[in-house]
């Protein structure tokens, strides 16, 4: 017998517009504030250090890589702290620290100051990634968690797009005063959400798990299991490889456009705006096709191949006239966006579904530490390959992305077999 079913309105959003869930609305406000600030600063961050602070591009890339080491080290302890004392408390402290260290960028006048500020900011910011994942597990229902993350990703990119458009003005002005204004505004957009986050209510499961003092006693065998869960670590590594695309956008593209193409400097902001607008339009839809493990695996495989194609297209922008260079860069940006929404949706689902639900903080800390490794290695890798060696370097990145996307399927099968044998998932 054939039955006609009506597709329900997505629980996390209403017709793709305002969220129905009041908790998600609050998260959207905080996310939009912080993302606006990041949108202001990210397109100009590398150029601020190279053009205003007088630090060489290779040195900036190396310094950001060193800073990323501290982010890797901070992620897992932050996740454990989140499991013990609550994600809201921990992420509020981390975001306050991010605001202070971001503001300290305005005081950088040499390489030593740059390293200190970059290390502090990277440790706090990257530690907050895993805690943010645990926060979503604590305040959002499991059934809508991934779609809600897609909605917040959409909000992120709308806000970053607005910030990026304003940042383009500072980029074209190319003055110390303009760069410093963006830095200080970005610092404020960490501090305000840090104050607001404590008002978010916990969901029923998180409330039941916590004592009167707001802490929770995680079973001893679950506290650090994520670091011994080899299949989960394999998926974490592959997800981290796809995360390299963000270093490609934030570090590689500004340097590539300015140093290796005839495109105008405002093309840096154009690439960011294209990315933000299209992610805002496509991310929620992408989560609906990757809301279970099989869909997530397919999404990750396609994302790897699309990233490879985008690398080849970006490489072709060298040596072209300004108009054609802008057109080719825009085309590559569109392909990269398709990869980004698929890899983000697939990565979120796998990160939650393959984790031990009793220790989401530690598992999300490990998962985010994989991304922190990518952010650590990304600046140096991108500057050495694409920026340093042109088409050959871009081809290496393309091969890496494609291989990682295709390897997700066997890694997930391993994780599922391992979980079934242990009776954990």
Coordinates of C-alpha atoms in Angstrom, one line a residue:
X1 CA 0.0 0.0 0.0
X2 CA 1.3 3.4 -0.9
X3 CA 0.8 6.2 1.6
X4 CA 1.2 9.9 0.8
X5 CA 3.2 11.7 3.4
X6 CA 3.5 15.4 4.0
X7 CA 7.0 16.8 4.7
X8 CA 6.8 18.6 8.0
X9 CA 8.1 22.1 8.5
X10 CA 11.8 21.8 9.7
X11 CA 11.8 21.9 13.5
X12 CA 14.8 24.2 13.7
X13 CA 13.5 27.0 11.5
X14 CA 10.2 28.3 10.0
X15 CA 10.4 28.3 6.2
X16 CA 14.1 28.9 6.4
X17 CA 13.6 32.3 8.2
X18 CA 13.4 33.0 12.0
X19 CA 13.8 30.0 14.3
X20 CA 10.8 28.8 16.3
X21 CA 12.9 27.6 19.2
X22 CA 13.6 30.5 21.6
X23 CA 16.9 28.9 22.6
X24 CA 18.0 28.8 19.0
X25 CA 16.9 32.4 18.6
X26 CA 19.2 33.4 21.4
X27 CA 22.1 31.4 20.0
X28 CA 21.4 33.1 16.6
X29 CA 21.8 36.6 18.2
X30 CA 25.1 35.7 19.9
X31 CA 26.4 34.0 16.8
X32 CA 25.5 36.9 14.6
X33 CA 27.4 39.4 16.9
X34 CA 30.5 37.3 17.0
X35 CA 30.4 36.4 13.3
X36 CA 30.0 40.1 12.3
X37 CA 33.2 40.8 14.2
X38 CA 35.0 37.9 12.6
X39 CA 33.8 39.0 9.2
X40 CA 35.3 42.4 9.8
X41 CA 38.7 41.1 10.8
X42 CA 39.3 37.8 8.9
X43 CA 39.7 39.2 5.4
X44 CA 42.3 41.7 6.6
X45 CA 44.1 39.7 9.4
X46 CA 47.0 38.5 7.4
X47 CA 47.5 41.8 5.6
X48 CA 47.4 43.6 8.9
X49 CA 50.3 41.7 10.1
X50 CA 52.3 41.9 6.9
X51 CA 51.5 45.4 5.7
X52 CA 51.0 47.3 9.0
X53 CA 53.1 45.3 11.5
X54 CA 55.8 44.7 8.9
X55 CA 56.0 40.9 9.4
X56 CA 56.9 38.7 6.4
X57 CA 54.2 36.4 5.0
X58 CA 56.2 33.3 5.7
X59 CA 56.8 34.4 9.2
X60 CA 53.1 35.1 9.7
X61 CA 52.3 31.6 8.4
X62 CA 54.8 30.0 10.7
X63 CA 53.6 32.0 13.7
X64 CA 50.0 31.0 13.1
X65 CA 51.1 27.4 12.9
X66 CA 52.9 27.7 16.3
X67 CA 49.8 29.3 17.7
X68 CA 47.8 26.4 16.5
X69 CA 49.9 24.0 18.5
X70 CA 48.5 25.6 21.7
X71 CA 45.0 25.3 20.3
X72 CA 45.5 21.6 19.8
X73 CA 46.7 21.2 23.4
X74 CA 43.8 23.3 24.8
X75 CA 40.9 21.5 23.1
X76 CA 40.7 18.3 25.1
X77 CA 41.2 19.7 28.6
X78 CA 38.5 22.3 27.7
X79 CA 36.2 19.5 26.7
X80 CA 36.8 17.7 29.9
X81 CA 36.1 20.9 31.9
X82 CA 32.9 21.3 29.9
X83 CA 31.8 17.8 30.9
X84 CA 32.6 18.5 34.6
X85 CA 31.5 22.2 35.1
X86 CA 29.1 22.8 32.3
X87 CA 29.6 24.1 28.7
X88 CA 28.0 27.5 29.5
X89 CA 30.5 28.4 32.2
X90 CA 33.5 27.2 30.3
X91 CA 32.7 28.8 27.0
X92 CA 31.9 32.1 28.7
X93 CA 35.3 32.2 30.2
X94 CA 36.9 31.2 26.9
X95 CA 35.1 33.9 24.9
X96 CA 36.1 36.6 27.5
X97 CA 39.7 35.6 27.0
X98 CA 39.3 35.7 23.3
X99 CA 38.1 39.3 23.5
X100 CA 41.0 40.4 25.6
X101 CA 43.6 38.7 23.4
X102 CA 42.0 39.9 20.2
X103 CA 42.2 43.5 21.5
X104 CA 45.9 42.8 22.2
X105 CA 46.6 42.5 18.5
X106 CA 46.3 46.3 18.4
X107 CA 49.5 46.5 20.5
X108 CA 51.6 44.3 18.2
X109 CA 54.7 46.1 17.0
X110 CA 57.0 43.2 16.2
X111 CA 57.3 39.5 15.8
X112 CA 57.6 38.6 19.5
X113 CA 54.4 40.5 20.3
X114 CA 52.6 38.9 17.4
X115 CA 53.6 35.4 18.6
X116 CA 52.4 36.0 22.1
X117 CA 49.0 37.4 21.0
X118 CA 48.5 34.8 18.4
X119 CA 49.3 31.9 20.7
X120 CA 46.9 33.2 23.4
X121 CA 44.1 33.9 21.0
X122 CA 44.5 30.5 19.2
X123 CA 44.5 28.5 22.4
X124 CA 41.3 30.2 23.7
X125 CA 39.5 30.3 20.4
X126 CA 40.2 26.8 19.3
X127 CA 39.4 25.4 22.7
X128 CA 36.0 27.0 22.5
X129 CA 35.2 25.1 19.3
X130 CA 34.7 21.8 21.1
X131 CA 33.0 23.4 24.0
X132 CA 30.6 25.0 21.6
X133 CA 29.7 21.6 20.2
X134 CA 29.1 20.4 23.8
X135 CA 27.0 23.5 24.4
X136 CA 24.7 22.6 21.5
X137 CA 24.3 19.1 23.0
X138 CA 23.4 20.7 26.3
X139 CA 20.9 23.3 25.1
X140 CA 19.3 21.8 21.9
X141 CA 17.2 18.7 21.4
X142 CA 19.2 15.9 19.8
X143 CA 16.6 15.5 17.0
X144 CA 17.2 19.1 15.7
X145 CA 20.8 19.6 16.7
X146 CA 22.5 19.2 13.3
X147 CA 19.8 21.2 11.5
X148 CA 20.1 23.9 14.2
X149 CA 23.9 24.0 13.6
X150 CA 23.1 24.5 9.9
X151 CA 20.9 27.4 10.7
X152 CA 23.6 28.9 12.9
X153 CA 26.1 28.4 10.1
X154 CA 23.7 30.3 7.9
X155 CA 23.5 33.1 10.5
X156 CA 27.3 33.0 10.8
X157 CA 27.8 33.6 7.1
X158 CA 25.2 36.3 6.7
X159 CA 26.8 38.2 9.6
X160 CA 30.3 37.6 8.3
X161 CA 29.3 38.7 4.8
X162 CA 28.1 42.0 6.3
X163 CA 31.3 42.3 8.3
X164 CA 33.3 41.4 5.3
X165 CA 31.7 44.1 3.2
X166 CA 32.6 46.7 5.8
X167 CA 36.1 45.2 6.2
X168 CA 36.6 45.7 2.4
X169 CA 36.5 49.5 3.0
X170 CA 39.3 49.2 5.6
X171 CA 41.2 46.9 3.2
X172 CA 41.0 49.4 0.4
X173 CA 41.9 52.3 2.8
X174 CA 44.9 50.2 3.9
X175 CA 45.7 52.3 6.9
X176 CA 46.7 51.4 10.5
X177 CA 43.7 53.3 12.0
X178 CA 41.3 51.3 9.8
X179 CA 42.8 48.0 10.7
X180 CA 42.8 48.8 14.5
X181 CA 39.2 49.8 14.4
X182 CA 38.3 46.4 13.0
X183 CA 40.4 44.6 15.7
X184 CA 38.7 46.4 18.6
X185 CA 35.2 45.8 17.2
X186 CA 35.9 42.1 16.8
X187 CA 37.2 42.0 20.4
X188 CA 33.9 43.4 21.6
X189 CA 31.9 40.8 19.7
X190 CA 33.5 38.0 21.8
X191 CA 32.9 39.7 25.1
X192 CA 29.2 40.5 24.7
X193 CA 28.1 36.9 23.8
X194 CA 30.3 35.7 26.8
X195 CA 28.0 37.6 29.1
X196 CA 24.8 36.5 27.4
X197 CA 25.6 32.8 27.2
X198 CA 25.0 32.1 30.9
X199 CA 21.2 32.8 30.4
X200 CA 20.7 29.9 28.0
X201 CA 18.5 27.1 29.6
X202 CA 19.7 23.5 29.5
X203 CA 17.7 20.9 27.7
X204 CA 16.0 18.1 29.8
X205 CA 18.7 15.6 29.3
X206 CA 21.5 18.0 30.4
X207 CA 19.4 19.2 33.4
X208 CA 18.9 15.6 34.6
X209 CA 22.6 14.8 34.3
X210 CA 23.8 17.7 36.4
X211 CA 23.7 18.1 40.2
X212 CA 22.4 21.1 42.2
X213 CA 25.8 22.8 41.8
X214 CA 25.6 22.5 38.0
X215 CA 28.4 19.9 37.7
X216 CA 28.2 16.3 36.5
X217 CA 30.1 13.2 37.3
X218 CA 30.9 11.5 34.0
X219 CA 31.6 7.7 34.3
X220 CA 35.3 7.1 34.7
X221 CA 35.5 4.8 31.7
X222 CA 34.0 7.5 29.5
X223 CA 36.0 10.6 30.6
X224 CA 39.0 10.1 28.3
X225 CA 37.8 7.4 26.0
X226 CA 37.7 9.6 22.9
X227 CA 41.6 9.6 22.9
X228 CA 41.6 5.8 22.8
X229 CA 38.8 5.5 20.2
X230 CA 40.9 4.8 17.1
X231 CA 38.0 4.7 14.6
X232 CA 36.7 8.0 15.9
X233 CA 40.2 9.5 15.7
X234 CA 40.5 8.3 12.1
X235 CA 37.2 10.2 11.2
X236 CA 38.5 13.2 13.2
X237 CA 41.7 13.3 11.1
X238 CA 39.8 13.1 7.8
X239 CA 37.4 15.8 8.9
X240 CA 40.4 17.9 9.8
X241 CA 41.8 17.6 6.3
X242 CA 38.7 19.1 4.9
X243 CA 39.0 21.9 7.5
X244 CA 42.1 23.0 5.7
X245 CA 39.8 24.8 3.3
X246 CA 39.3 27.5 6.0
X247 CA 43.1 28.3 6.1
X248 CA 42.9 28.3 2.4
X249 CA 40.3 31.1 2.5
X250 CA 41.7 33.1 5.4
X251 CA 45.4 32.8 4.7
X252 CA 46.0 31.4 1.3
X253 CA 43.6 33.4 -0.8
X254 CA 44.6 36.9 0.4
X255 CA 48.3 36.1 -0.2
X256 CA 47.6 34.4 -3.5
X257 CA 45.4 37.2 -4.9
X258 CA 47.8 40.0 -3.8
X259 CA 51.1 38.3 -4.7
X260 CA 50.3 35.9 -7.6
X261 CA 47.4 37.4 -9.6
X262 CA 46.5 40.7 -11.3
X263 CA 43.2 40.8 -9.5
X264 CA 42.5 44.0 -7.4
X265 CA 43.0 43.8 -3.6
X266 CA 39.2 44.1 -3.1
X267 CA 39.0 40.6 -4.6
X268 CA 40.0 39.2 -1.2
X269 CA 36.8 40.6 0.3
X270 CA 34.8 39.5 -2.8
X271 CA 35.8 35.9 -2.3
X272 CA 34.8 36.1 1.4
X273 CA 31.4 37.7 0.5
X274 CA 30.6 35.1 -2.1
X275 CA 31.4 32.4 0.5
X276 CA 29.2 34.0 3.1
X277 CA 26.2 34.6 0.9
X278 CA 26.2 31.2 -0.6
X279 CA 26.7 29.3 2.6
X280 CA 23.8 31.3 4.1
X281 CA 21.6 30.2 1.2
X282 CA 22.7 26.5 1.1
X283 CA 23.8 25.3 4.6
X284 CA 20.5 24.4 6.1
X285 CA 19.5 22.5 3.0
X286 CA 22.8 20.6 3.1
X287 CA 22.1 19.5 6.6
X288 CA 18.9 17.9 5.6
X289 CA 20.8 15.6 3.2
X290 CA 23.4 14.7 5.8
X291 CA 21.4 14.3 8.9
X292 CA 22.2 10.6 9.3
X293 CA 25.5 8.7 9.0
X294 CA 25.1 7.4 5.4
X295 CA 24.1 10.8 4.2
X296 CA 27.0 12.4 6.0
X297 CA 29.4 9.9 4.4
X298 CA 28.2 10.8 1.0
X299 CA 28.4 14.5 1.7
X300 CA 32.0 14.2 2.9
X301 CA 33.0 12.2 -0.2
X302 CA 31.5 14.8 -2.6
X303 CA 33.0 17.6 -0.6
X304 CA 36.5 16.2 -1.1
X305 CA 36.1 16.1 -4.8
X306 CA 34.7 19.5 -5.0
X307 CA 37.5 21.0 -3.0
X308 CA 40.0 19.4 -5.4
X309 CA 38.2 21.0 -8.3
X310 CA 38.2 24.4 -6.6
X311 CA 42.0 24.2 -6.0
X312 CA 42.6 23.7 -9.7
X313 CA 40.3 26.6 -10.6
X314 CA 42.1 28.9 -8.2
X315 CA 45.4 28.0 -9.7
X316 CA 44.2 29.0 -13.1
X317 CA 43.7 32.7 -12.0
X318 CA 47.5 33.4 -12.1
X319 CA 48.7 35.2 -15.2
X320 CA 45.2 36.4 -16.3
X321 CA 44.1 39.9 -16.8
X322 CA 42.4 41.6 -13.8
X323 CA 38.9 41.0 -15.1
X324 CA 39.4 37.4 -16.0
X325 CA 41.3 36.7 -12.7
X326 CA 38.3 38.0 -10.7
X327 CA 35.9 35.8 -12.8
X328 CA 38.0 32.7 -12.3
X329 CA 38.5 33.4 -8.5
X330 CA 34.7 33.9 -8.2
X331 CA 34.0 30.6 -10.0
X332 CA 36.5 28.8 -7.7
X333 CA 34.8 30.4 -4.7
X334 CA 31.4 29.0 -5.7
X335 CA 32.8 25.5 -6.1
X336 CA 34.5 25.8 -2.7
X337 CA 31.2 26.9 -1.1
X338 CA 29.5 23.7 -2.3
X339 CA 32.2 21.7 -0.7
X340 CA 32.1 23.7 2.5
X341 CA 28.4 23.2 3.2
X342 CA 28.6 19.5 2.4
X343 CA 31.7 18.9 4.6
X344 CA 30.3 21.0 7.5
X345 CA 27.0 19.1 7.5
X346 CA 28.6 15.7 7.2
X347 CA 31.3 16.5 9.8
X348 CA 28.7 17.7 12.4
X349 CA 26.7 14.5 12.0
X350 CA 29.6 12.2 12.2
X351 CA 31.1 14.1 15.2
X352 CA 27.9 13.6 17.2
X353 CA 26.7 10.2 16.0
X354 CA 30.0 8.4 16.4
X355 CA 30.7 9.8 19.8
X356 CA 30.0 8.4 23.2
X357 CA 26.9 10.4 24.3
X358 CA 28.0 10.2 28.0
X359 CA 31.1 12.3 27.3
X360 CA 30.2 14.7 24.5
X361 CA 32.5 17.4 25.9
X362 CA 35.7 15.2 25.6
X363 CA 34.6 13.8 22.3
X364 CA 33.8 17.2 20.8
X365 CA 37.1 18.4 22.3
X366 CA 39.0 15.7 20.4
X367 CA 37.0 16.4 17.3
X368 CA 37.7 20.1 17.5
X369 CA 41.3 19.4 18.2
X370 CA 41.5 17.7 14.9
X371 CA 40.3 21.0 13.3
X372 CA 42.8 22.8 15.5
X373 CA 45.6 20.6 14.0
X374 CA 44.4 21.6 10.5
X375 CA 44.3 25.3 11.5
X376 CA 47.8 24.9 12.9
X377 CA 49.3 23.2 9.9
X378 CA 47.1 25.1 7.4
X379 CA 48.8 28.5 7.2
X380 CA 52.2 27.0 6.6
X381 CA 50.9 24.3 4.3
X382 CA 49.0 26.7 2.1
X383 CA 51.9 29.2 1.9
X384 CA 54.4 26.5 1.1
X385 CA 52.2 24.8 -1.5
X386 CA 49.8 27.1 -3.3
X387 CA 51.4 30.5 -2.6
X388 CA 55.0 29.2 -2.9
X389 CA 54.8 26.8 -5.8
X390 CA 51.8 27.9 -7.9
X391 CA 50.0 25.3 -9.9
X392 CA 52.0 22.3 -8.6
X393 CA 51.2 23.4 -5.0
X394 CA 47.5 23.7 -5.8
X395 CA 47.6 20.2 -7.4
X396 CA 49.0 18.8 -4.1
X397 CA 46.2 20.4 -2.1
X398 CA 43.7 19.0 -4.6
X399 CA 45.0 15.5 -4.3
X400 CA 44.9 15.7 -0.5
X401 CA 41.3 16.9 -0.3
X402 CA 40.1 14.3 -2.8
X403 CA 41.8 11.4 -0.9
X404 CA 40.4 12.5 2.5
X405 CA 36.9 12.7 1.2
X406 CA 37.0 9.3 -0.3
X407 CA 38.6 7.7 2.8
X408 CA 35.7 8.8 5.0
X409 CA 33.5 5.8 4.0
X410 CA 35.9 3.0 5.2
X411 CA 36.7 5.0 8.3
X412 CA 33.0 5.3 9.3
X413 CA 32.5 1.6 8.6
X414 CA 35.3 0.8 11.0
X415 CA 33.8 3.2 13.6
X416 CA 30.4 1.6 13.3
X417 CA 31.8 -2.0 13.6
X418 CA 33.8 -1.0 16.7
X419 CA 30.8 0.7 18.3
X420 CA 28.6 -2.3 17.8
X421 CA 31.2 -4.7 19.2
X422 CA 31.5 -2.6 22.4
X423 CA 27.8 -2.0 22.6
X424 CA 28.4 1.8 22.9
X425 CA 26.5 3.2 19.9

